[in-house]
Tab-separated table of C-alpha atoms in Angstrom:
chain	number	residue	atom	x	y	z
A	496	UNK	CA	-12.622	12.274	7.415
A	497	UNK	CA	-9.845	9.675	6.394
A	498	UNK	CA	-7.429	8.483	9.173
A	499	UNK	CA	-4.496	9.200	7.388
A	500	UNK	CA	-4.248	12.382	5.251
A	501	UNK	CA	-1.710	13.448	2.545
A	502	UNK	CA	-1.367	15.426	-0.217
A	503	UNK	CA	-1.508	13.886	-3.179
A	504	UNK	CA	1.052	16.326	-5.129
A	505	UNK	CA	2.861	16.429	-7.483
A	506	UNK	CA	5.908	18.317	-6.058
A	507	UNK	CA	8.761	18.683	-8.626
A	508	UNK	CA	12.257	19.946	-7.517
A	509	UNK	CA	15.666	20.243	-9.489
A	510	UNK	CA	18.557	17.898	-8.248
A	511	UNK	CA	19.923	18.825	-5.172
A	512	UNK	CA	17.156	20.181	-2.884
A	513	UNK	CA	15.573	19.176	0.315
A	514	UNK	CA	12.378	17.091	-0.234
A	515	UNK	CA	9.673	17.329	2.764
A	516	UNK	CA	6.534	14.533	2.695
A	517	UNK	CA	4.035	15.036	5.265
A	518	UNK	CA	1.186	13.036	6.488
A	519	UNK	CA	-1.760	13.934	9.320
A	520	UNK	CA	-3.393	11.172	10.883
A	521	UNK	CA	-6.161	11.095	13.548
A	522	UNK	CA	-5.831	8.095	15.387
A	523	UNK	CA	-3.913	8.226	18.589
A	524	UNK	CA	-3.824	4.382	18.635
A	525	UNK	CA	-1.157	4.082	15.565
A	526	UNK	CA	2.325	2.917	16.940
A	527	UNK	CA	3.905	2.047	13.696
A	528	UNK	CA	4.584	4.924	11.062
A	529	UNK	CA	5.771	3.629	7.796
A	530	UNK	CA	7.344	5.142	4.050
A	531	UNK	CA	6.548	3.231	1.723
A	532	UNK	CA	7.954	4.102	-2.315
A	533	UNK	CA	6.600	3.323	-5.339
A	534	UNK	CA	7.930	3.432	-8.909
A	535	UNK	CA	5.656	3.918	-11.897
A	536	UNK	CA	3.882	0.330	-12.507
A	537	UNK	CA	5.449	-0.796	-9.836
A	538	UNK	CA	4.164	-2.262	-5.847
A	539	UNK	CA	5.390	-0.013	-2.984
A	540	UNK	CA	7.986	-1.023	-1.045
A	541	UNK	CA	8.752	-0.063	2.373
A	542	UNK	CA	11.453	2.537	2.718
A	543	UNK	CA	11.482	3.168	6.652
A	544	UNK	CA	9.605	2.568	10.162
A	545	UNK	CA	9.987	4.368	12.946
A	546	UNK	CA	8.194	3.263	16.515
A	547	UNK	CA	6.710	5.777	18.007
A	548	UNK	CA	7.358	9.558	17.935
A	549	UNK	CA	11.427	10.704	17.370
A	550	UNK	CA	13.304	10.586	14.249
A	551	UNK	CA	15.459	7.839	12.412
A	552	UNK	CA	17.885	8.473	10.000
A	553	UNK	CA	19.036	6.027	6.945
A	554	UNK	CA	21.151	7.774	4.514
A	555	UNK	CA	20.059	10.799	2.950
A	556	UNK	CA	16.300	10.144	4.160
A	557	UNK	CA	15.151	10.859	7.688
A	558	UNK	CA	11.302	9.898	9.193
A	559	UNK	CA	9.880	12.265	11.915
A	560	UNK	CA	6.810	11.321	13.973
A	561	UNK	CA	5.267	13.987	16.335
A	562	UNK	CA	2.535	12.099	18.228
A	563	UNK	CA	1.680	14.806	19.443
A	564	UNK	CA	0.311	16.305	16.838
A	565	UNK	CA	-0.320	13.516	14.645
A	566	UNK	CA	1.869	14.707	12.617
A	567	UNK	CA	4.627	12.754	10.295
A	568	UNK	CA	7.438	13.586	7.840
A	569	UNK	CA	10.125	12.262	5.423
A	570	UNK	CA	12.612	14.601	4.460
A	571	UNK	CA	15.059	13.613	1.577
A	572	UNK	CA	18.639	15.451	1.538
A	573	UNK	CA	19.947	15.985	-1.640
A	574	UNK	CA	17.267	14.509	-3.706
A	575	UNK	CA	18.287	12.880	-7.479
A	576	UNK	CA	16.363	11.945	-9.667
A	577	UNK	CA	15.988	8.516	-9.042
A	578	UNK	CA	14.340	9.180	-5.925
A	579	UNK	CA	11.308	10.334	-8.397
A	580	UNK	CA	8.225	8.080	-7.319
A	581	UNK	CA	4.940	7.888	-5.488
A	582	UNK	CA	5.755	7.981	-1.449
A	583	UNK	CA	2.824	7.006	0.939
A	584	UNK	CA	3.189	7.015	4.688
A	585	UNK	CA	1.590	4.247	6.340
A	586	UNK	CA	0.201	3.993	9.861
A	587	UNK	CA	-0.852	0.250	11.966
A	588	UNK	CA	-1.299	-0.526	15.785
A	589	UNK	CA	0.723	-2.355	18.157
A	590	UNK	CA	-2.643	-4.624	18.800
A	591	UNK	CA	-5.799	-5.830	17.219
A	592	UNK	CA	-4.316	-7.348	14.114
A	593	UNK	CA	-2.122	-6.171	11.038
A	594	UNK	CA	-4.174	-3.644	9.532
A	595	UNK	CA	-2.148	-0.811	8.305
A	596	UNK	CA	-3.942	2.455	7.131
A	597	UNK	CA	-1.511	3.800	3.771
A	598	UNK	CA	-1.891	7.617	2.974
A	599	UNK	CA	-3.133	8.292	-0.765
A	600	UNK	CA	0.803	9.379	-2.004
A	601	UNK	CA	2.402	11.880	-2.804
A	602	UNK	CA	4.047	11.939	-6.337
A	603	UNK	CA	7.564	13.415	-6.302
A	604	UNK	CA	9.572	14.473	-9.177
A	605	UNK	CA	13.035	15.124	-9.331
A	606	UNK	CA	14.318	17.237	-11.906
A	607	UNK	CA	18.053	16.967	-13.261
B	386	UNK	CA	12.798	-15.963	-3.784
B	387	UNK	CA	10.802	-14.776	-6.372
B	388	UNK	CA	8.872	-12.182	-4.599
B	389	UNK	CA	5.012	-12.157	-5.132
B	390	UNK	CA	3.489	-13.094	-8.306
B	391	UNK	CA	0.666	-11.690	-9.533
B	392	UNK	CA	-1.238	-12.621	-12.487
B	393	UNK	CA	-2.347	-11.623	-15.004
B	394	UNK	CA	-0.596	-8.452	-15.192
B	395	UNK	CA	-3.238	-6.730	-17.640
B	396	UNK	CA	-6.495	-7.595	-17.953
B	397	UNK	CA	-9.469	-5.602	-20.018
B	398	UNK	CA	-13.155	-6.677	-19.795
B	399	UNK	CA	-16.391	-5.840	-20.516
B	400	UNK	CA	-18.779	-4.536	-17.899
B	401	UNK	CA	-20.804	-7.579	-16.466
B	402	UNK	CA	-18.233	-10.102	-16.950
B	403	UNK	CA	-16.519	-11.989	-14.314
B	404	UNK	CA	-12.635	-11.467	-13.444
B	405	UNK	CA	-10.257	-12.984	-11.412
B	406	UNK	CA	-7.063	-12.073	-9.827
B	407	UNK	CA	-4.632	-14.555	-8.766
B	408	UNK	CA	-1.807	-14.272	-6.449
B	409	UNK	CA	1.400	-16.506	-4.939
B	410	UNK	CA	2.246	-14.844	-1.525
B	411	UNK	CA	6.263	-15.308	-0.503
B	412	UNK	CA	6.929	-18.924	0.746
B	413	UNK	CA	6.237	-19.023	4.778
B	414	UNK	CA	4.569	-15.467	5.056
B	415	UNK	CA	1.333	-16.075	6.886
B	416	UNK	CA	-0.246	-12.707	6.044
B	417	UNK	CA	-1.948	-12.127	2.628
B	418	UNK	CA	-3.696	-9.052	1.540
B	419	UNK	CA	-5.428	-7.700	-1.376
B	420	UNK	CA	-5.453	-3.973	-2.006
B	421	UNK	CA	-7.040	-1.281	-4.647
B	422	UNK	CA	-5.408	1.522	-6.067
B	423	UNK	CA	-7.163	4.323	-7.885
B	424	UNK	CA	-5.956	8.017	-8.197
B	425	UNK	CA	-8.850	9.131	-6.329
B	426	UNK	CA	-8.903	7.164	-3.840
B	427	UNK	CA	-5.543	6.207	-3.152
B	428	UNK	CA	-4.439	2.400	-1.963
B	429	UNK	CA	-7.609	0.494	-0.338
B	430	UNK	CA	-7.375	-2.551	1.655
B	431	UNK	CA	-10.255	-4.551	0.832
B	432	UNK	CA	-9.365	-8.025	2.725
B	433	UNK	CA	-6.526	-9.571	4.429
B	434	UNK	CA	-6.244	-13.082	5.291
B	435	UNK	CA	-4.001	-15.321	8.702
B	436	UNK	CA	-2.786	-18.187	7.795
B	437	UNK	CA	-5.248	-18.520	4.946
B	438	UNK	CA	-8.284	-17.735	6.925
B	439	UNK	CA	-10.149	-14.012	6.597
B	440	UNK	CA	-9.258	-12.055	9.060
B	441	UNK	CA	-10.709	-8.539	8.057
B	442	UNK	CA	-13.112	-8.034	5.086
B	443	UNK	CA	-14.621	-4.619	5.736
B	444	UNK	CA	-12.974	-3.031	2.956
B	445	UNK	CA	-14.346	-5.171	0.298
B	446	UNK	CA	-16.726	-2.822	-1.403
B	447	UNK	CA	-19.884	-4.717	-2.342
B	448	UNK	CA	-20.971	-8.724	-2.734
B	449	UNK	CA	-19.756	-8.283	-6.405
B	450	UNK	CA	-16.658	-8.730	-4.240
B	451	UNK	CA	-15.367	-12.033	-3.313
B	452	UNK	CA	-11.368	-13.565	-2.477
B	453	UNK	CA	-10.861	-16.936	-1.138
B	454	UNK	CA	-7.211	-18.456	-0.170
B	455	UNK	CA	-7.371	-21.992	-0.244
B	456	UNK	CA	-4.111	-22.441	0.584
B	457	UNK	CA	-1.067	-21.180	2.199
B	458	UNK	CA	0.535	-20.342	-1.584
B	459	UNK	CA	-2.487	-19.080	-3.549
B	460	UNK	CA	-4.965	-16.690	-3.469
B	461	UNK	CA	-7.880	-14.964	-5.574
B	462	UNK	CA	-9.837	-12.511	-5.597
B	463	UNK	CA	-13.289	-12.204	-7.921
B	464	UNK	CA	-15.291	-9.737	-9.355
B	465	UNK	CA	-18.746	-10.566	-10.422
B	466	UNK	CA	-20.120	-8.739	-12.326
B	467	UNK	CA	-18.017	-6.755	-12.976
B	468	UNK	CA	-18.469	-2.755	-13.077
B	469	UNK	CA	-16.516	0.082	-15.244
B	470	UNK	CA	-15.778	1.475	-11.460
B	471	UNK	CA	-14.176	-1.351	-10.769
B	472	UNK	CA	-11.155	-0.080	-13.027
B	473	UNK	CA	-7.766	-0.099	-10.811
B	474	UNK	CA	-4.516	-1.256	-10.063
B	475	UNK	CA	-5.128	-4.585	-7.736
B	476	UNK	CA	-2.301	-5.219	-5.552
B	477	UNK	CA	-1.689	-8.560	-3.536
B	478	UNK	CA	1.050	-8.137	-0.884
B	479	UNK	CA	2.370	-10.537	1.814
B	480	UNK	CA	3.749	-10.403	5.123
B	481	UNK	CA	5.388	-12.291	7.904
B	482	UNK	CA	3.986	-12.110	11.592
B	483	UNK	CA	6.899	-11.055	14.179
B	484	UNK	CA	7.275	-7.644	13.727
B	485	UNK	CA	4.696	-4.542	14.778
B	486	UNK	CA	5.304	-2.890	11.679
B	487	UNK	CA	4.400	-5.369	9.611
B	488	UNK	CA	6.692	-4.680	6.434
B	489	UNK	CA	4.428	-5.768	3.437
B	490	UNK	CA	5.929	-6.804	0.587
B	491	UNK	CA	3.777	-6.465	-2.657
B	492	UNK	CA	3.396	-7.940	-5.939
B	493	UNK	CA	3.736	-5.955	-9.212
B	494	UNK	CA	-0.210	-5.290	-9.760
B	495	UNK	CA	-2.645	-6.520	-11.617
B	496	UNK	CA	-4.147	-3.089	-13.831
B	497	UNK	CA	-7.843	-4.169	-14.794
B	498	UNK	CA	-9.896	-2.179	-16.918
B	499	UNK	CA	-13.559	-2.679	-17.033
B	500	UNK	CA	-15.310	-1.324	-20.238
């Protein structure tokens, strides 16, 4: 079983809608949950953190972490097109080094 | 700043010959990793390196595998011989200690393709 599970997709949606990304994970030891987006032929680049479980908002894109149930989401409000691109969650510890554990992606199109 | 450089960008080979990836972290980042990314199995880390010194090789997949950072603004990684499922997207990425969430900031890939 990988630590970090998410499906790979694609998920296509017109202009407009809600977009919710979801990752599992199964170690209790992450502290750090990361977004990361990638373009087409392009490196990812980090989109948010959050510490912890709670939510964080930036602009149309908020990151939800249930510890819990080891459980994470990214939901995008009023998705464009631009936003189309490859989004992988990432997951590291507080301790023990800076390993971080990145989901496989999910690819997300958005449809004008 | 430039960002992290990655070269060559493409690079096509026949099986059994040897390949190497280069990469030039961000000045005064003192974390350097090398990933894999294949649609099957999504972005790998094989290695990451501390102030130029290995800190975590597990990933790398097999002694075909070898990356060495001889100093704090270059890095390589090798793959001899090389194998048709070696075929991927490498990425290099950097990082600066300070911060638990370690934002990684990546170089534009190198896309090998192994005949």
């Amino acid at each position: 079983q990988k630590e970090v599970e998410q499906d790979p997709g694609p998920l296509s949606v017109p202009e407009g809608a809600i977009v919710s990304l979801n990752c599992t994970y199964s170690n209790s030891a992450f502290q750090y949950f990361m977004w990361y987006r990638q373009y087409s032929r392009k490196g990812p680049e980090l989109l948010m953190y959050t510490y912890s479980s709670g939510n964080k908002e930036d602009g149309r894109f908020t990151a939800q972490v249930d510890k819990s149930s080891k459980y994470i989401s990214l939901f995008i409000r009023d998705s464009q097109p631009s936003d189309s691109a490859t989004y992988l969650c990432a997951m590291s510890r507080n301790t023990g080094g800076f390993k971080t554990i990145f989901g496989a992606g999910t690819r997300l199109f958005v449809k004008a | 700043d430039a960002g992290v450089i990655q070269s060559p960008r493409h690079e096509v080979t026949e099986m059994g010959q040897e390949v190497t990836l280069r990469c030039k972290p961000i000045s005064g980042h003192d974390y350097l990793f090398w990933y894999r990314q294949t649609m099957m199995r999504g972005l790998e880390l094989l290695i990451y390196f501390n102030n130029n010194v290995p800190i975590d090789d597990s990933g790398m997949p097999e002694d075909r595998f070898s990356a060495k950072m001889p100093n704090a603004s270059f890095s390589t990684l090798k793959i001899q011989p090389s194998e048709p499922r070696d075929s991927a997207v490498y990425f290099c990425a950097s990082s600066l200690a300070g911060t638990g969430y370690n934002e990684q900031f990546f170089g534009p890939g190198t896309r090998l393709t192994v005949l």
